[in-house]
Short mmCIF file of C-alpha atoms in Angstrom, two decimals:
data_model
loop_
_atom_site.label_atom_id
_atom_site.label_comp_id
_atom_site.label_asym_id
_atom_site.label_seq_id
_atom_site.Cartn_x
_atom_site.Cartn_y
_atom_site.Cartn_z
CA MET A 1 0.35 0.13 0.15
CA PRO A 2 1.86 3.13 -1.05
CA VAL A 3 1.75 6.21 1.38
CA ALA A 4 1.17 9.66 0.45
CA PHE A 5 4.56 11.72 -0.15
CA GLN A 6 3.50 14.32 2.30
CA SER A 7 3.05 11.59 5.11
CA PHE A 8 6.62 10.41 4.28
CA PHE A 9 7.91 13.72 4.19
CA ASP A 10 5.93 15.21 7.25
CA ALA A 11 7.79 12.09 8.99
CA HIS A 12 11.36 12.38 7.98
CA ALA A 13 11.81 16.51 7.55
CA GLY A 14 12.94 17.08 10.33
CA VAL A 15 15.61 14.26 10.39
CA VAL A 16 16.68 15.09 7.05
CA LEU A 17 17.44 18.81 7.95
CA GLY A 18 19.35 18.28 11.02
CA PHE A 19 21.30 15.67 9.12
CA LEU A 20 22.19 18.50 6.30
CA VAL A 21 22.86 21.04 8.61
CA SER A 22 25.59 19.10 10.45
CA LEU A 23 27.04 17.96 7.47
CA VAL A 24 27.23 21.28 5.57
CA GLY A 25 25.85 23.73 7.66
CA PRO A 26 23.04 25.88 7.28
CA GLN A 27 23.51 28.06 4.88
CA GLU A 28 24.22 24.82 2.50
CA ALA A 29 21.55 22.59 4.23
CA GLU A 30 18.66 24.82 2.99
CA ASP A 31 19.41 24.28 -0.37
CA CYS A 32 20.43 20.75 -0.14
CA PHE A 33 17.37 19.94 1.82
CA GLN A 34 15.10 20.80 -1.34
CA GLU A 35 17.43 19.00 -3.93
CA THR A 36 16.99 16.08 -1.56
CA PHE A 37 13.14 16.07 -1.16
CA LEU A 38 12.87 17.10 -4.65
CA ALA A 39 14.63 13.69 -5.88
CA ALA A 40 13.00 11.88 -3.44
CA LEU A 41 9.66 12.90 -4.96
CA ARG A 42 10.61 12.26 -8.42
CA ALA A 43 11.79 8.82 -7.20
CA TYR A 44 9.03 8.12 -4.93
CA PRO A 45 6.31 6.05 -6.90
CA ASP A 46 9.43 3.79 -8.09
CA ALA A 47 11.00 3.53 -4.50
CA ASP A 48 10.65 -0.20 -2.97
CA ARG A 49 8.09 -0.65 -0.58
CA ASP A 50 10.51 -2.69 1.44
CA THR A 51 13.35 -0.62 2.13
CA ASN A 52 13.66 1.84 4.98
CA LEU A 53 12.42 4.93 3.94
CA ARG A 54 14.12 7.24 6.21
CA ALA A 55 17.75 5.78 6.05
CA TRP A 56 16.82 5.67 1.79
CA VAL A 57 15.98 9.66 2.16
CA LEU A 58 19.25 10.10 4.44
CA THR A 59 21.17 8.75 1.18
CA ILE A 60 19.96 11.37 -0.97
CA ALA A 61 20.71 13.67 1.12
CA ARG A 62 24.63 12.59 2.00
CA HIS A 63 24.81 12.60 -2.00
CA LYS A 64 23.26 16.31 -2.13
CA ALA A 65 25.82 17.49 0.64
CA ILE A 66 28.46 15.75 -1.44
CA ASP A 67 27.06 17.51 -4.69
CA ALA A 68 26.80 20.70 -2.88
CA PHE A 69 30.58 20.92 -2.10
CA ARG A 70 31.70 19.54 -5.32
CA ALA A 71 30.18 22.10 -7.11
CA ARG A 72 31.79 24.70 -4.75
CA GLY A 73 35.07 22.96 -6.32
CA ARG A 74 36.12 21.88 -2.43
CA ARG A 75 35.26 18.85 -0.40
CA PRO A 76 33.96 18.87 2.98
CA ASP A 77 36.54 19.82 5.19
CA PRO A 78 35.29 20.35 8.32
CA VAL A 79 37.99 22.54 9.97
CA ALA A 80 38.55 25.01 7.59
CA ASP A 81 34.68 25.31 7.64
CA THR A 82 34.67 25.91 10.87
CA GLU A 83 36.12 29.65 11.52
CA ASP A 84 34.62 31.26 8.57
CA GLY A 85 32.43 28.87 6.88
CA PRO A 86 28.88 28.14 6.53
CA TRP A 87 28.79 29.03 10.05
CA ALA A 88 29.91 32.28 10.56
CA PRO A 89 26.70 34.48 10.08
CA ARG A 90 26.48 36.69 7.10
CA ALA A 91 26.03 40.34 7.96
CA SER A 92 23.29 40.58 5.19
CA ALA A 93 21.62 37.70 5.89
CA PRO A 94 21.56 36.30 9.17
CA MET A 95 20.62 32.66 9.27
CA PRO A 96 18.68 31.28 12.34
CA SER A 97 20.48 28.19 13.47
CA PRO A 98 18.76 25.00 13.41
CA SER A 99 18.44 25.13 17.33
CA THR A 100 18.71 28.55 19.02
CA ALA A 101 18.92 26.11 21.97
CA ASP A 102 22.66 25.22 21.74
CA PRO A 103 24.33 26.82 19.06
CA ASP A 104 28.13 25.93 20.38
CA LEU A 105 27.29 22.17 20.42
CA TRP A 106 26.08 22.52 16.85
CA ARG A 107 29.24 24.54 16.20
CA ALA A 108 31.39 21.59 17.90
CA ILE A 109 29.22 18.94 15.78
CA ARG A 110 30.52 21.04 12.56
CA ALA A 111 33.95 20.87 13.51
CA LEU A 112 34.62 17.36 13.72
CA PRO A 113 35.30 14.98 10.87
CA ASP A 114 32.58 14.63 8.03
CA LYS A 115 31.70 11.10 8.84
CA GLN A 116 31.65 11.38 12.66
CA ARG A 117 29.12 14.62 12.90
CA GLY A 118 26.89 12.68 10.25
CA ALA A 119 27.30 9.55 12.95
CA ILE A 120 26.63 11.72 15.61
CA PHE A 121 23.82 13.57 14.16
CA LEU A 122 22.02 10.38 13.51
CA ARG A 123 22.85 8.24 16.75
CA TYR A 124 22.52 11.38 19.55
CA VAL A 125 20.18 13.40 18.40
CA ALA A 126 17.80 11.80 16.12
CA ASP A 127 18.63 8.52 18.01
CA LEU A 128 18.89 5.49 14.84
CA PRO A 129 20.30 2.50 15.44
CA HIS A 130 23.72 2.03 14.38
CA ARG A 131 21.93 -0.31 11.29
CA GLU A 132 20.16 2.19 10.01
CA ILE A 133 23.45 4.86 10.02
CA GLY A 134 25.77 2.60 8.10
CA GLU A 135 22.99 2.41 4.97
CA ALA A 136 22.55 6.37 4.94
CA LEU A 137 26.44 6.73 5.40
CA ASP A 138 27.34 3.81 3.17
CA CYS A 139 29.21 2.38 6.05
CA SER A 140 29.26 -0.86 7.80
CA GLU A 141 27.08 -1.23 10.83
CA ALA A 142 30.36 -1.43 12.80
CA ALA A 143 31.73 1.44 11.51
CA ALA A 144 28.87 3.77 12.13
CA ARG A 145 29.18 2.44 15.96
CA ARG A 146 32.95 3.38 15.81
CA ASN A 147 32.29 7.12 14.26
CA ALA A 148 29.39 7.93 16.92
CA HIS A 149 31.88 6.95 19.43
CA GLU A 150 34.86 8.79 18.81
CA GLY A 151 32.39 11.68 17.58
CA LEU A 152 30.80 11.40 21.09
CA LYS A 153 34.41 11.52 22.72
CA LYS A 154 35.68 14.75 21.13
CA LEU A 155 32.48 16.20 22.12
CA LYS A 156 32.97 15.36 26.01
CA GLU A 157 36.62 17.02 25.27
CA THR A 158 35.81 19.79 24.17
CA TRP A 159 33.71 20.38 27.20
CA SER A 160 36.24 18.63 29.72
CA MET B 1 20.89 4.41 33.19
CA THR B 2 21.27 6.33 36.40
CA PRO B 3 21.68 9.77 36.55
CA SER B 4 24.82 11.40 36.53
CA LYS B 5 26.48 14.97 36.26
CA SER B 6 29.14 13.64 34.18
CA PRO B 7 30.46 15.56 31.05
CA SER B 8 28.95 12.40 28.84
CA THR B 9 25.32 12.08 30.13
CA ASP B 10 25.61 16.09 30.01
CA ILE B 11 26.68 15.97 26.08
CA ARG B 12 24.15 13.03 25.60
CA ALA B 13 21.18 15.17 27.14
CA ARG B 14 22.24 18.15 25.22
CA LEU B 15 22.62 16.33 21.87
CA ALA B 16 19.07 14.53 22.50
CA ARG B 17 17.21 18.28 23.35
CA LEU B 18 18.66 19.57 19.88
CA ALA B 19 15.33 17.12 18.34
CA GLU B 20 13.07 19.07 20.89
CA PRO B 21 10.31 20.02 18.61
CA ALA B 22 11.07 23.82 19.92
CA ALA B 23 14.29 23.41 18.51
CA ALA B 24 13.26 21.61 15.20
CA ALA B 25 10.29 23.95 14.57
CA SER B 26 13.09 26.79 13.54
CA ALA B 27 12.59 29.60 10.60
CA LEU B 28 15.20 27.53 8.50
CA ARG B 29 13.01 24.40 8.97
CA SER B 30 9.51 26.47 7.42
CA ARG B 31 11.68 28.29 5.20
CA SER B 32 12.56 25.30 3.71
CA ILE B 33 9.90 23.13 3.58
CA ALA B 34 7.54 26.00 2.40
CA ARG B 35 10.32 26.60 -0.91
CA PHE B 36 10.62 22.78 -1.33
CA THR B 37 6.95 22.47 -1.66
CA GLU B 38 6.87 25.59 -4.05
CA ARG B 39 9.78 23.89 -6.31
CA ALA B 40 8.07 20.44 -6.53
CA ASP B 41 4.68 22.22 -7.61
CA ALA B 42 6.37 24.51 -9.93
CA SER B 43 8.48 21.30 -11.29
CA GLY B 44 5.58 19.76 -11.98
CA LEU B 45 6.29 16.91 -9.70
CA VAL B 46 2.82 16.95 -7.46
CA ASP B 47 0.34 14.55 -8.99
CA VAL B 48 -2.05 15.64 -6.34
CA ALA B 49 -2.25 18.62 -4.07
CA TYR B 50 -4.51 18.87 -1.23
CA ALA B 51 -5.61 21.83 1.36
CA THR B 52 -7.96 21.12 4.55
CA ALA B 53 -10.69 23.70 4.87
CA ASP B 54 -13.21 24.19 7.39
CA SER B 55 -16.97 24.11 6.88
CA PRO B 56 -20.23 24.13 8.33
CA VAL B 57 -20.37 20.56 8.20
CA GLY B 58 -17.14 20.02 9.62
CA PRO B 59 -13.81 19.89 8.16
CA LEU B 60 -13.25 19.17 4.64
CA LEU B 61 -10.07 17.54 2.63
CA LEU B 62 -9.72 18.79 -0.77
CA ALA B 63 -7.75 17.37 -3.29
CA SER B 64 -6.80 18.42 -6.77
CA THR B 65 -4.84 16.64 -10.08
CA GLN B 66 -3.56 18.69 -12.97
CA ASN B 67 -6.85 18.11 -14.62
CA GLY B 68 -9.40 19.81 -11.87
CA LEU B 69 -10.58 18.92 -8.31
CA VAL B 70 -10.66 15.14 -7.90
CA ARG B 71 -11.92 15.00 -4.10
CA VAL B 72 -13.74 16.28 -1.75
CA ALA B 73 -13.61 14.46 1.74
CA TYR B 74 -15.13 14.84 5.52
CA THR B 75 -12.24 14.30 7.73
CA ALA B 76 -14.08 14.96 11.04
CA GLU B 77 -14.69 11.08 11.52
CA GLY B 78 -11.98 9.27 9.58
CA GLY B 79 -9.27 11.79 9.61
CA GLU B 80 -7.03 12.76 6.98
CA GLY B 81 -4.89 9.41 6.57
CA GLY B 82 -7.76 7.08 4.95
CA VAL B 83 -8.16 9.62 2.64
CA LEU B 84 -4.81 10.24 1.65
CA GLN B 85 -3.71 7.02 1.35
CA GLN B 86 -6.40 6.28 -1.03
CA LEU B 87 -5.56 8.67 -3.09
CA ALA B 88 -2.34 7.57 -3.35
CA ALA B 89 -3.42 4.12 -4.26
CA ARG B 90 -5.69 5.22 -6.54
CA ILE B 91 -4.30 8.36 -8.44
CA SER B 92 -0.27 8.58 -7.23
CA PRO B 93 1.52 8.68 -4.30
CA ARG B 94 3.31 12.52 -5.57
CA ILE B 95 0.83 13.71 -3.03
CA LEU B 96 2.04 17.36 -1.33
CA GLU B 97 -0.04 19.78 1.09
CA ARG B 98 -0.13 22.47 -1.17
CA PRO B 99 -3.61 24.93 -0.45
CA ALA B 100 -2.44 27.90 -2.99
CA ARG B 101 -3.82 25.11 -6.01
CA LEU B 102 -7.01 24.45 -3.98
CA ASP B 103 -7.80 28.54 -3.95
CA SER B 104 -10.52 28.22 -6.63
CA ALA B 105 -12.17 25.38 -4.77
CA ARG B 106 -11.95 27.13 -1.01
CA ARG B 107 -13.38 30.22 -1.98
CA GLU B 108 -16.43 28.74 -4.05
CA LEU B 109 -16.98 26.55 -1.23
CA ASP B 110 -16.65 29.23 1.20
CA GLU B 111 -19.06 31.56 -0.73
CA TYR B 112 -21.71 28.89 -1.29
CA PHE B 113 -21.90 28.30 2.61
CA ALA B 114 -21.84 32.12 3.31
CA GLY B 115 -25.44 31.78 1.01
CA ARG B 116 -23.64 33.57 -1.70
CA ARG B 117 -23.05 30.75 -4.36
CA GLN B 118 -25.61 28.47 -6.00
CA ALA B 119 -23.64 27.10 -8.88
CA PHE B 120 -19.74 25.95 -8.75
CA ASP B 121 -17.76 26.75 -11.56
CA LEU B 122 -14.76 24.18 -11.13
CA ALA B 123 -12.63 21.88 -13.60
CA ILE B 124 -13.36 18.36 -12.09
CA ASP B 125 -11.27 15.17 -12.75
CA TRP B 126 -13.79 12.26 -12.90
CA ARG B 127 -10.81 9.65 -12.68
CA LEU B 128 -12.40 8.15 -9.38
CA THR B 129 -15.44 7.31 -11.12
CA GLY B 130 -16.51 4.25 -13.00
CA PRO B 131 -18.78 5.07 -16.12
CA PHE B 132 -21.98 4.59 -15.37
CA ALA B 133 -20.99 6.73 -11.91
CA GLU B 134 -19.99 9.59 -13.84
CA ARG B 135 -22.79 9.83 -15.64
CA VAL B 136 -25.26 9.73 -12.69
CA LEU B 137 -22.39 12.27 -11.14
CA ARG B 138 -23.16 14.44 -14.12
CA SER B 139 -26.64 14.40 -14.08
CA THR B 140 -26.61 15.26 -10.46
CA ALA B 141 -24.17 18.11 -11.07
CA ALA B 142 -27.02 19.87 -13.33
CA ILE B 143 -29.60 19.85 -10.48
CA PRO B 144 -30.01 23.16 -9.65
CA PHE B 145 -29.45 24.91 -6.11
CA GLY B 146 -32.45 24.21 -3.96
CA ASP B 147 -33.85 21.35 -6.23
CA CYS B 148 -33.71 17.76 -5.35
CA LEU B 149 -34.66 14.75 -7.63
CA THR B 150 -35.45 11.10 -6.56
CA TYR B 151 -33.15 8.08 -7.12
CA GLY B 152 -35.22 6.65 -10.18
CA GLN B 153 -35.28 10.31 -11.89
CA ILE B 154 -31.54 10.56 -11.39
CA ALA B 155 -31.38 6.70 -13.01
CA ALA B 156 -33.23 7.96 -15.70
CA ALA B 157 -31.56 11.02 -16.46
CA ALA B 158 -28.10 9.04 -16.50
CA GLY B 159 -29.92 6.88 -19.55
CA SER B 160 -30.77 3.87 -16.82
CA PRO B 161 -34.58 4.18 -16.01
CA ARG B 162 -34.48 1.06 -14.21
CA GLY B 163 -31.50 1.73 -12.43
CA ALA B 164 -32.49 3.58 -9.07
CA ARG B 165 -30.72 1.45 -7.39
CA ALA B 166 -27.26 1.58 -8.69
CA ALA B 167 -27.48 5.10 -9.32
CA GLY B 168 -28.09 5.14 -5.25
CA ASN B 169 -24.53 3.06 -5.08
CA ALA B 170 -23.02 5.80 -7.45
CA LEU B 171 -24.21 8.74 -5.67
CA GLY B 172 -23.11 6.67 -1.92
CA SER B 173 -19.15 6.69 -3.52
CA ASN B 174 -19.32 10.35 -4.59
CA PRO B 175 -15.82 11.59 -4.44
CA ILE B 176 -16.61 15.40 -4.80
CA PRO B 177 -19.80 15.76 -2.54
CA ILE B 178 -20.99 19.26 -1.99
CA VAL B 179 -19.90 20.30 -5.43
CA ILE B 180 -21.54 17.51 -6.84
CA PRO B 181 -24.48 17.85 -5.36
CA CYS B 182 -25.52 14.50 -4.56
CA HIS B 183 -27.49 15.88 -1.36
CA ARG B 184 -30.27 17.19 -3.95
CA VAL B 185 -30.91 13.43 -4.70
CA LEU B 186 -34.01 12.22 -2.02
CA ARG B 187 -35.76 8.72 -2.08
CA GLY B 188 -38.95 8.29 -3.89
CA GLY B 189 -41.99 8.90 -1.78
CA GLY B 190 -39.97 12.30 0.26
CA ALA B 191 -37.93 10.14 2.00
CA LEU B 192 -34.15 11.48 2.80
CA GLY B 193 -32.27 8.57 1.60
CA GLY B 194 -29.05 7.88 2.89
CA TYR B 195 -25.58 10.00 2.45
CA THR B 196 -21.78 9.54 2.05
CA GLY B 197 -21.38 11.91 5.03
CA GLY B 198 -24.23 10.60 6.94
CA VAL B 199 -27.92 11.92 6.48
CA GLU B 200 -27.31 14.53 9.58
CA ARG B 201 -24.75 16.82 6.63
CA LYS B 202 -27.45 16.16 4.01
CA ARG B 203 -29.77 17.66 6.21
CA ALA B 204 -27.64 20.57 6.90
CA LEU B 205 -26.89 20.96 3.32
CA LEU B 206 -30.17 20.99 2.24
CA ALA B 207 -31.20 23.47 4.59
CA ILE B 208 -28.38 25.70 3.39
CA GLU B 209 -30.46 25.76 0.11
CA GLY B 210 -33.36 26.14 1.41
CA VAL B 211 -35.04 23.27 1.37
CA GLU B 212 -37.35 21.67 4.18
CA PRO B 213 -35.49 18.50 4.53
CA PRO B 214 -38.17 15.50 5.13
CA ARG B 215 -37.68 13.40 7.98
#
């Protein structure tokens, strides 16, 4: 039984946006979010009903994040981005952070290596199981677990 | 897990709080969603657009394809989920809430309920009805505001004089009630007959049209 795209969208828009913010920052996330769901909407009638649709759309999101960086002729370099990258507010168009509650923490997530920040977000913010994180990040379950663990360790060091 | 003040617990608790609705309902989120919906529609990817509307006969879900209005559903009893599921199965799963596409339908319905409109001027997509049902419903659409026919009369008008029962079935599964005014078809002998949204709604719609509803 097919599910209306709107229901699929309502269920996963939040996690996809947060995942993208953790990967590319809020500036790029907005465009990537739209590209992700436009691609998902195009492919949706043919999507295999037996696949995990959340992991499916997170995989699309990760590819759109990579495309966005390629389009700008650079690879996702978290360290270079941190000080003056997508996170830095633009004077002309101030961007609200996805969570005004804890901007320091978002910034710290953004400073992690890209595999770790994706895994950190999916594991500890979105509360996804490691198996699904592996699917979304195109790595093994063990690697997903390791990345989430390493990322958490680094975040803890930030505040120790 | 035991509560602790260790940095580990703090970080994990802070991470979990990033997912809270207050944090997620940011300007970034609402702007991203609005722009996605616009772009999806502009790219022709929305096969079914829908909107919800309040009315004197309860909340409605209105759905439209590129061809026209395809569904009006009463959602007070069954909710929206079942209606969307049916549209996904019978038309396309590319369904998005896109109120702008239903603006004229919503406006005409508002005018109808406010007593300022007697006929609807909306493109109709008949794809949810079979050929016989479509003939019955097209005949029904021709019944003027405030008039009523019997099931037998509407069957005859649809070219099937002995098909009163079949006509009743077609009206009972009218996918576009109110706009296609199946409430204007009564049982022979002056009885109210059934209605897709329940007889109370049929009575209410007839009252709006100044028809003294039969018992």
